[in-house]
Each structure stands twice: as structure tokens, then as C-alpha cells.
XYZ file of C-alpha atoms in Angstrom:
481
model
C -71.996 72.230 -92.927
C -71.037 70.271 -96.089
C -70.885 72.458 -99.161
C -71.153 69.535 -101.658
C -67.445 69.625 -102.620
C -66.187 66.933 -100.196
C -64.013 64.189 -101.633
C -66.094 61.008 -102.167
C -63.486 58.937 -100.465
C -63.624 61.149 -97.399
C -67.395 60.925 -97.325
C -67.181 57.120 -97.581
C -64.694 56.990 -94.725
C -66.965 59.099 -92.590
C -69.871 56.781 -93.340
C -67.781 53.731 -92.423
C -66.672 55.377 -89.228
C -70.277 55.993 -88.374
C -71.161 52.386 -89.081
C -68.285 51.258 -86.883
C -69.523 53.360 -83.993
C -67.203 56.288 -84.709
C -67.355 59.499 -82.671
C -70.568 61.517 -83.079
C -68.446 64.692 -83.189
C -67.310 63.724 -86.673
C -70.820 64.380 -88.028
C -70.958 67.681 -89.903
C -74.701 68.339 -89.403
C -76.938 68.079 -86.359
C -80.232 66.297 -86.922
C -83.300 68.531 -86.723
C -85.353 68.201 -83.527
C -88.532 66.179 -83.813
C -91.892 67.128 -82.366
C -92.526 64.736 -79.466
C -95.211 62.099 -79.985
C -96.255 62.379 -76.353
C -96.710 66.145 -76.184
C -96.492 67.229 -72.572
C -95.420 70.519 -71.055
C -91.996 69.030 -70.304
C -91.455 67.432 -73.734
C -92.618 70.552 -75.564
C -90.250 72.727 -73.518
C -87.413 70.351 -74.402
C -88.406 70.635 -78.056
C -88.348 74.440 -77.806
C -84.931 74.253 -76.101
C -83.601 72.386 -79.129
C -85.124 74.970 -81.457
C -83.487 77.762 -79.408
C -80.117 76.037 -79.813
C -80.799 75.752 -83.531
C -81.595 79.483 -83.699
C -78.397 80.398 -81.886
C -76.349 78.353 -84.353
C -78.126 79.701 -87.465
C -75.785 81.422 -89.901
C -77.837 81.870 -93.058
C -81.331 82.867 -94.091
C -81.946 79.216 -95.001
C -81.059 78.222 -91.431
C -83.559 80.762 -90.132
C -86.198 79.434 -92.523
C -85.663 75.980 -90.984
C -86.112 77.405 -87.492
C -89.304 79.159 -88.622
C -90.675 75.827 -89.897
C -89.850 74.127 -86.599
C -91.705 76.860 -84.713
C -94.736 76.258 -86.951
C -94.615 72.588 -85.908
C -94.271 73.637 -82.275
C -97.355 75.797 -82.483
C -99.328 72.890 -83.937
C -98.054 70.578 -81.212
C -99.005 73.012 -78.461
C -102.453 73.482 -79.952
C -103.074 69.714 -80.147
C -101.498 68.833 -76.782
C -103.677 67.778 -73.879
C -102.454 70.342 -71.372
C -104.132 71.346 -68.104
C -106.220 74.504 -68.308
C -105.673 77.238 -65.677
C -108.294 77.944 -63.019
C -110.194 80.974 -64.312
C -110.916 82.122 -60.743
C -107.234 82.094 -59.777
C -105.210 84.889 -61.379
C -101.933 83.237 -60.254
C -102.801 79.780 -61.560
C -100.269 78.093 -63.875
C -101.038 78.249 -67.599
C -98.771 75.719 -69.375
C -100.258 76.361 -72.811
C -99.920 80.139 -72.449
C -96.314 79.826 -71.233
C -95.404 77.633 -74.200
C -97.074 80.010 -76.648
C -95.093 82.883 -75.117
C -91.864 80.965 -75.683
C -92.756 80.420 -79.339
C -93.474 84.131 -79.744
C -90.113 85.021 -78.175
C -88.305 82.635 -80.484
C -90.084 84.115 -83.504
C -88.904 87.549 -82.396
C -85.407 86.087 -82.206
C -85.697 84.849 -85.779
C -86.795 88.293 -86.942
C -83.893 89.918 -85.107
C -81.430 87.477 -86.625
C -82.605 88.016 -90.184
C -81.042 90.539 -92.493
C -80.090 93.223 -92.767
C -81.422 93.435 -96.310
C -80.889 95.763 -99.218
C -84.434 97.037 -98.621
C -83.347 98.214 -95.174
C -80.666 100.345 -96.799
C -83.105 101.776 -99.346
C -85.635 102.604 -96.617
C -82.989 104.366 -94.516
C -81.757 106.421 -97.499
C -85.318 107.414 -98.434
C -85.942 108.474 -94.823
C -82.812 110.651 -94.944
C -84.021 112.168 -98.221
C -87.320 113.053 -96.546
C -85.481 114.717 -93.663
C -83.430 116.827 -96.063
C -86.545 117.908 -97.965
C -88.866 118.559 -95.024
C -86.491 120.452 -92.721
C -85.900 124.198 -92.851
C -82.132 124.586 -92.603
C -80.101 127.615 -91.702
C -77.418 128.700 -94.174
C -74.755 126.921 -92.129
C -77.010 123.886 -91.739
C -77.564 123.710 -95.488
C -73.817 123.737 -96.096
C -73.388 120.901 -93.596
C -76.116 118.691 -95.058
C -74.845 119.300 -98.591
C -71.381 118.131 -97.524
C -72.842 115.116 -95.691
C -75.025 114.062 -98.623
C -72.171 114.484 -101.106
C -69.857 112.361 -98.946
C -72.513 109.684 -98.486
C -73.394 109.529 -102.163
C -69.720 109.128 -103.126
C -69.203 106.358 -100.552
C -72.447 104.563 -101.362
C -71.924 104.735 -105.128
C -68.446 103.212 -104.776
C -69.751 100.394 -102.549
C -72.642 99.615 -104.905
C -70.430 99.769 -107.982
C -67.904 97.369 -106.446
C -70.538 94.800 -105.472
C -72.985 95.204 -108.342
C -71.352 97.088 -111.251
C -74.526 97.207 -113.325
C -76.836 98.472 -110.584
C -76.231 102.193 -111.030
C -76.374 101.872 -114.817
C -79.654 99.999 -114.452
C -81.197 102.682 -112.250
C -82.773 105.706 -113.908
C -80.199 108.252 -112.689
C -76.569 108.320 -111.555
C -76.492 109.800 -108.022
C -73.017 111.280 -108.361
C -73.888 112.887 -111.683
C -76.945 114.519 -110.124
C -74.770 116.361 -107.619
C -72.326 117.398 -110.309
C -74.986 118.943 -112.573
C -75.807 122.669 -112.267
C -79.307 123.528 -111.075
C -81.902 124.043 -113.828
C -79.329 122.992 -116.446
C -77.577 126.352 -116.110
C -73.992 127.039 -115.200
C -73.969 127.190 -111.397
C -71.678 129.366 -109.343
C -69.260 127.097 -107.536
C -69.814 129.085 -104.359
C -73.566 128.509 -104.440
C -74.859 125.670 -102.206
C -76.334 122.611 -103.890
C -80.136 123.050 -103.927
C -82.202 120.767 -101.725
C -83.985 119.194 -104.687
C -80.656 118.061 -106.159
C -79.582 116.606 -102.814
C -82.803 114.647 -102.434
C -82.686 113.504 -106.064
C -79.181 112.092 -105.494
C -80.300 110.263 -102.352
C -83.335 108.851 -104.128
C -81.041 107.650 -106.924
C -78.880 105.810 -104.367
C -81.979 104.109 -102.946
C -83.069 103.093 -106.463
C -79.616 101.686 -107.235
C -79.681 99.605 -104.033
C -83.040 98.136 -105.027
C -81.747 97.519 -108.561
C -78.711 95.676 -107.143
C -80.941 93.139 -105.362
C -78.384 92.455 -102.644
C -78.642 89.060 -100.931
C -78.660 89.096 -97.141
C -76.132 86.223 -96.998
C -73.935 86.672 -100.040
C -73.776 90.484 -99.808
C -73.792 90.881 -96.042
C -70.579 92.917 -96.043
C -71.721 95.509 -98.588
C -75.124 95.837 -96.886
C -73.395 96.411 -93.549
C -71.093 99.021 -95.125
C -74.022 100.864 -96.692
C -75.944 100.857 -93.416
C -72.894 102.222 -91.606
C -72.650 105.022 -94.177
C -76.363 105.701 -93.767
C -75.948 105.911 -89.999
C -73.203 108.507 -90.498
C -75.497 110.475 -92.824
C -78.341 110.414 -90.306
C -75.982 111.582 -87.559
C -74.785 114.470 -89.744
C -78.367 115.505 -90.499
C -79.168 115.382 -86.809
C -76.208 117.655 -86.026
C -76.888 120.159 -88.843
C -78.406 123.457 -87.759
C -82.139 123.930 -88.331
C -84.122 127.145 -88.041
C -85.982 125.616 -85.123
C -82.659 125.290 -83.293
C -82.229 129.075 -83.251
C -83.719 131.434 -80.731
C -86.367 133.725 -82.189
C -84.147 136.805 -82.145
C -81.399 134.846 -83.921
C -83.854 133.850 -86.644
C -84.988 137.439 -87.050
C -81.413 138.686 -87.215
C -80.528 136.044 -89.808
C -83.520 137.094 -91.929
C -82.553 140.766 -91.822
C -85.319 141.992 -89.519
C -82.975 144.228 -87.511
C -81.049 145.562 -90.505
C -83.206 148.710 -90.578
C -81.825 149.817 -87.196
C -78.656 151.826 -86.906
C -78.396 150.873 -83.233
C -80.064 148.697 -80.638
C -80.625 151.300 -77.921
C -84.405 151.584 -78.301
C -86.320 149.100 -76.167
C -87.674 146.740 -77.109
C -85.629 146.543 -80.284
C -88.296 144.377 -81.957
C -90.783 147.249 -81.643
C -88.238 149.819 -82.813
C -87.560 147.721 -85.912
C -91.300 147.222 -86.462
C -91.910 150.979 -86.536
C -89.146 151.417 -89.096
C -90.520 148.602 -91.252
C -93.970 150.218 -91.089
C -92.522 153.542 -92.222
C -90.736 151.860 -95.123
C -93.734 149.715 -96.080
C -91.865 146.442 -95.502
C -94.937 144.211 -95.334
C -92.956 140.969 -95.405
C -90.970 141.969 -92.319
C -94.116 142.912 -90.388
C -95.553 139.507 -91.258
C -92.281 137.913 -90.140
C -92.532 139.667 -86.771
C -96.206 138.730 -86.430
C -95.376 135.079 -87.053
C -92.168 134.915 -85.009
C -92.792 137.135 -81.986
C -95.467 135.430 -79.953
C -95.962 138.119 -77.300
C -99.354 139.836 -77.110
C -97.512 143.176 -77.065
C -95.844 142.623 -80.441
C -98.914 140.978 -81.964
C -100.995 144.036 -81.097
C -98.415 146.444 -82.505
C -98.002 144.419 -85.714
C -101.760 144.501 -86.308
C -101.931 148.214 -85.491
C -99.136 148.796 -88.007
C -101.187 147.093 -90.709
C -104.270 149.110 -89.751
C -102.339 152.383 -90.041
C -100.747 151.340 -93.330
C -104.123 150.542 -94.883
C -103.781 149.926 -98.610
C -99.981 150.252 -98.386
C -99.981 147.099 -96.320
C -102.074 145.080 -98.742
C -100.272 142.175 -100.380
C -101.427 138.675 -101.176
C -99.577 137.362 -98.121
C -100.837 140.016 -95.719
C -104.460 139.631 -96.832
C -104.180 135.864 -96.407
C -102.805 136.287 -92.871
C -105.353 138.891 -91.771
C -108.282 137.142 -93.436
C -107.389 133.971 -91.557
C -107.780 135.916 -88.333
C -111.008 137.569 -89.526
C -112.495 134.144 -90.186
C -112.281 133.635 -86.423
C -114.393 136.793 -85.932
C -111.389 138.836 -84.827
C -112.517 142.479 -84.853
C -109.054 144.088 -85.205
C -108.441 141.893 -88.250
C -111.793 142.894 -89.729
C -110.936 146.576 -89.254
C -107.610 146.020 -91.025
C -109.290 144.367 -94.012
C -111.497 147.430 -94.319
C -108.499 149.780 -94.224
C -106.788 147.628 -96.839
C -109.947 147.725 -99.004
C -109.443 143.987 -99.359
C -112.122 142.830 -101.805
C -110.993 139.256 -101.113
C -112.636 139.523 -97.680
C -116.117 140.404 -98.949
C -117.639 136.920 -98.897
C -116.393 136.263 -95.371
C -117.592 139.609 -94.021
C -121.030 139.394 -95.645
C -121.589 136.177 -93.689
C -121.276 138.189 -90.452
C -123.786 140.929 -91.372
C -126.661 139.077 -89.695
C -124.768 138.356 -86.445
C -127.453 140.122 -84.391
C -126.200 138.591 -81.156
C -122.830 140.337 -81.538
C -123.403 144.081 -82.140
C -119.717 144.983 -81.745
C -118.785 142.498 -84.454
C -121.526 143.909 -86.714
C -120.221 147.457 -86.305
C -116.726 146.429 -87.364
C -118.070 144.364 -90.265
C -120.377 147.112 -91.567
C -117.606 149.691 -91.600
C -115.153 147.304 -93.264
C -117.651 146.450 -95.990
C -118.215 150.151 -96.569
C -114.495 150.875 -96.817
C -114.055 147.935 -99.199
C -116.928 149.242 -101.324
C -118.520 145.809 -101.368
C -121.470 146.008 -103.756
C -122.447 142.446 -102.770
C -123.249 143.750 -99.290
C -125.854 146.358 -100.334
C -128.960 144.253 -99.795
C -127.769 142.536 -96.587
C -126.892 145.947 -95.132
C -130.172 147.499 -96.287
C -132.019 144.726 -94.471
C -130.413 145.922 -91.227
C -132.342 149.212 -91.466
C -135.688 147.500 -90.863
C -137.006 148.854 -87.536
C -138.895 145.611 -86.962
C -135.775 143.465 -87.351
C -133.591 141.986 -84.593
C -130.623 144.271 -85.228
C -129.503 146.316 -82.223
C -130.765 149.914 -82.515
C -127.255 151.251 -81.993
C -125.982 149.197 -84.913
C -128.420 150.405 -87.594
C -126.717 153.798 -88.124
C -123.516 151.908 -88.952
C -125.369 149.926 -91.625
C -126.626 153.170 -93.174
C -123.163 154.727 -93.186
C -121.687 151.591 -94.751
C -124.205 151.906 -97.592
C -123.068 155.495 -98.081
C -119.429 154.451 -98.261
C -120.245 151.764 -100.835
C -122.051 154.388 -102.902
C -124.251 151.981 -104.836
C -127.456 153.635 -106.154
C -129.459 150.526 -105.246
C -129.249 151.761 -101.667
C -131.085 155.056 -102.412
C -134.621 153.713 -101.907
C -134.009 151.823 -98.626
C -132.042 154.779 -97.255
C -134.783 157.235 -98.294
C -137.372 155.010 -96.609
C -135.308 154.967 -93.408
C -134.905 158.752 -93.528
C -138.646 159.196 -93.919
C -140.063 156.751 -91.426
C -137.459 155.310 -89.060
C -138.266 156.093 -85.410
C -134.609 156.748 -84.518
C -133.153 160.174 -85.375
C -129.686 158.648 -85.303
C -130.671 156.170 -88.022
C -132.393 158.937 -90.033
C -129.354 161.209 -89.800
C -127.053 158.340 -90.821
C -129.350 157.606 -93.773
C -129.204 161.281 -94.784
C -125.417 161.264 -94.580
C -125.282 158.077 -96.669
C -127.532 159.548 -99.346
C -125.247 162.572 -99.574
C -122.265 160.268 -100.057
C -124.037 158.490 -102.921
C -124.502 161.994 -104.305
C -126.869 161.441 -107.214
C -129.534 164.080 -107.781
C -132.221 161.657 -106.628
C -130.319 160.918 -103.428
C -129.663 164.590 -102.647
C -133.274 165.557 -103.268
C -134.440 162.832 -100.887
C -132.331 164.409 -98.100
C -132.946 168.072 -98.971
C -136.632 167.692 -98.118
C -135.635 167.511 -94.442
C -133.625 170.742 -94.275
C -136.284 172.208 -91.970
C -136.670 169.062 -89.888
C -137.128 169.629 -86.167
C -134.304 167.141 -85.410
C -130.998 169.028 -85.564
C -128.954 166.023 -86.752
C -131.436 165.287 -89.534
C -131.914 168.937 -90.601
C -128.145 169.393 -90.773
C -127.914 166.635 -93.396
C -130.870 168.174 -95.242
C -129.250 171.612 -95.352
C -126.002 170.144 -96.710
C -127.921 168.257 -99.387
C -129.836 171.419 -100.373
C -126.574 173.353 -100.621
C -125.114 170.604 -102.815
C -128.108 170.828 -105.117
C -127.855 174.620 -105.296
C -124.179 174.380 -106.173
C -124.555 171.579 -108.675
C -127.833 171.683 -110.591
C -131.428 172.805 -110.488
C -133.793 170.479 -108.642
C -135.903 168.217 -110.798
C -139.278 169.805 -111.703
C -142.194 168.790 -109.512
C -145.381 167.463 -110.961
């Protein structure tokens, strides 16, 4: 193609040669194809053949723009052409218009493939790599590898950008190389310490910003764009090869996180259980949670939960309550028992919601006891409602509601418990109510139970005798009217 710098004399000679019937090969530019006036399937295919040749010869974005315009004309020509329509009842019938439209679509795809690459492609690839660095959990060795890969990439990319567009990095908000050189949190960093992930991602983001700032042209800066994309490909390959936690077997992850460090040997089988027992003895809640999350066997899950139940309040941390409460929200009875042993007040709202689960007596039993062990004052009225003999609560569950009220110890429960002791048809419920009143332990509560010291029911009279003894030991009964 002429670049506009040809000697005028040469151009004149070429024109004269053309006028004299000179060779067509001397022409420096091929005339653009013209949409046929008589648009037939054959003429339109010939027109598309010329466009395909034009696409193959395209060297610049401007050339591709010309091809795109020709394809627009082709689409219009195909739409306006009087072409035979296929027989709708014949699936194999020829469809000239459809075939031509398919050719246009293929050529458009060819234009898209031929375009670029652009500076935006580099920026997108760098930002994707930054996301991978940030979102992946790396092992110690993996972190070292990605830090080395990012540092190498940033150095290479910064040099390439600076050579092609010296003001681009200065125009961006941050210098990527300087970000990697700065200590974390503006403090002096130990040279042996790995570069934190947030510094690595900040440096990569700065490279992407500098590429955008440079505004590279797909034609004029093709070489630097290609070099940056090659460097980005190397970075992506290094990230792919770096070791992630997910690449390790479970036991390797546990070993790397110090789970087995409490063992002096590995003779006990299974070693995971042996380590769990030691962590329970030492109160290492975080390690029990690690085992619960990492070891997916039912055997280890059961033993981890049993460890928490035995530890009770010793096992209560923000993380452990969150884990166990998540299980309790799925109506998991072992988890509910654990929350009770932990006295986890955070579980009260969830457990109160289950008090009225009359269709699931076993769940109610676990919930009532847990609320009692927590000392959940919010549960007093819901639990008291369970003592109603005319309610839907299973008869075997009501004693558990009474005992839970005793464990809570709230004096608001004295009247409903005294009513149950006086009139409930079940001796088990009455005895449980007497026990609960003794746990509350106020004079009023003890007097309400002491009245039944001579009750014919042994389980009820036993509670009455204990209440009477408590009154004798503690204070004189209140005077009667």
C-alpha cells in the first residue's frame, strides 16, 4: 500500500503506464469488491469470495474495518436478493439465503479473530491473574512460588511498558515495582518473610492500570502487546503450577497445620483419633474444628462432636459456637446437646424456636435440656406452656420441660410448676415439677413442694420430703393465715 511518501514523478509514471495499458501488477492497491447489481446465489458467493481474499490480506485494523463494511453490504444484498425459499416440508431442501448468511457469520468471526490483540486484553489477563492470587489458598511453598512469579512478571512488564510508553507508569496511580519493594504495613519487613498476598495483587493491579494508561495501539504497538501477553502467559502457567492447599491430601494438610504435633509417635490407630484425644485433653478447640472440617469420615465427625460435648464450656469459642450452631439450625440433636453443655447463650433464639416441635419429641427433649443448661430466661414461658395437660406435647416430654425450668431457676416458673405439681395427672410430671421447684430454691418454691411430703406417690413424696428438710435447715416456714 502507498504510504503517501512516493515521489511525484514515480506516481506520474505509474499513471502513464496505466494509461498506456501497462501491467496490472504495477498497481499498489486492489480495488474493493462491489456488491453485484444482479444479486443471485452465484454472484453473492463470488462477492463473498472476494471479501474472504480481502480478509486474508488484511494487515491493519483499518483493513479489517473495510472488510467489516463490506460484510455489512453483503448482508444487505442477501436480504434484498430474490432467492428461492426452501421447502418447509423437506428438511434436506437447499436454503441459499441461509447458506449465504452462514458464510457472512463465518467471515465476521474471522474478522474478530484477526483483530488485536489489544492493550485491554493484557489488562484483563493481568487482572484475572491478580484474582487467582487473591482467591487461592496457597501452601507455604506455593506462596513462595507465586511471589517469585509475580515479582518476575512485574519487573518484565514494567520494563516493556516503560520502553514503549515512558509516561504510562508515572501516569498510573502506583508504581508496580515500588509496591513489591515496600515493607508490609509501612514497617520494616524481614527479608526472609514472604511478600503478602495483598502486596502481590496490588502490584499486578498497578501493571494493569499502567497498560490502560499507555493506551497501546493494536497496529503501532503490536510488538509490545505481544510481549506483555507472552509474559502474562508465563505468569498464568506459574500460578497453575504453584502448590495450593487443595492439591494436598487431607493428612498432608493436617500435618502442615500442626495437627499431629501433639503426638510423640504414630503407633496409635487411627492417628487422627489419637491426636484428637490429645487436643481434647489440652483444650485445643481450633484443632478439633480443623479435624471436624477436614476429616470427612462419620467416625471422626462423631468423635469430634463427642469431644466438644465432653469439653462443655472449655470448648466454647466464637468459632466453635458458630460451627455447632450451624449444625443445630438443621435440627441436629448432638449439636443441640453440645450447645447446652457449652452454655452457649448465642443459641437461645434458635432453640426456643424448636420448643413447640410437638411432632418431634426426641428433638424437644434435647432442646429443653439445652435451654435449661444455658439458663435461658427467654425460654421460661414457652417451656411452661409445655406443662399444660391439654396441650399436644407428648406426655413423656413434659417432665423434661419441668426440669429445664428448674435448671433455668427463674422465679417466674414457680406458679406454673406449682400448678403442675398440684393438678397434673402424671406423677412423673408432678415429681419433675417438685424437683424443679427445689432447684429454684426460694422459700415460696420449697413450701409449694413440702406440702406433698406425705403424698401417696413415692416419687412425688420424695421431692416433698427433701423440700421440707431444706426448709427446716434454712428458715422457718411462712406463717399461715
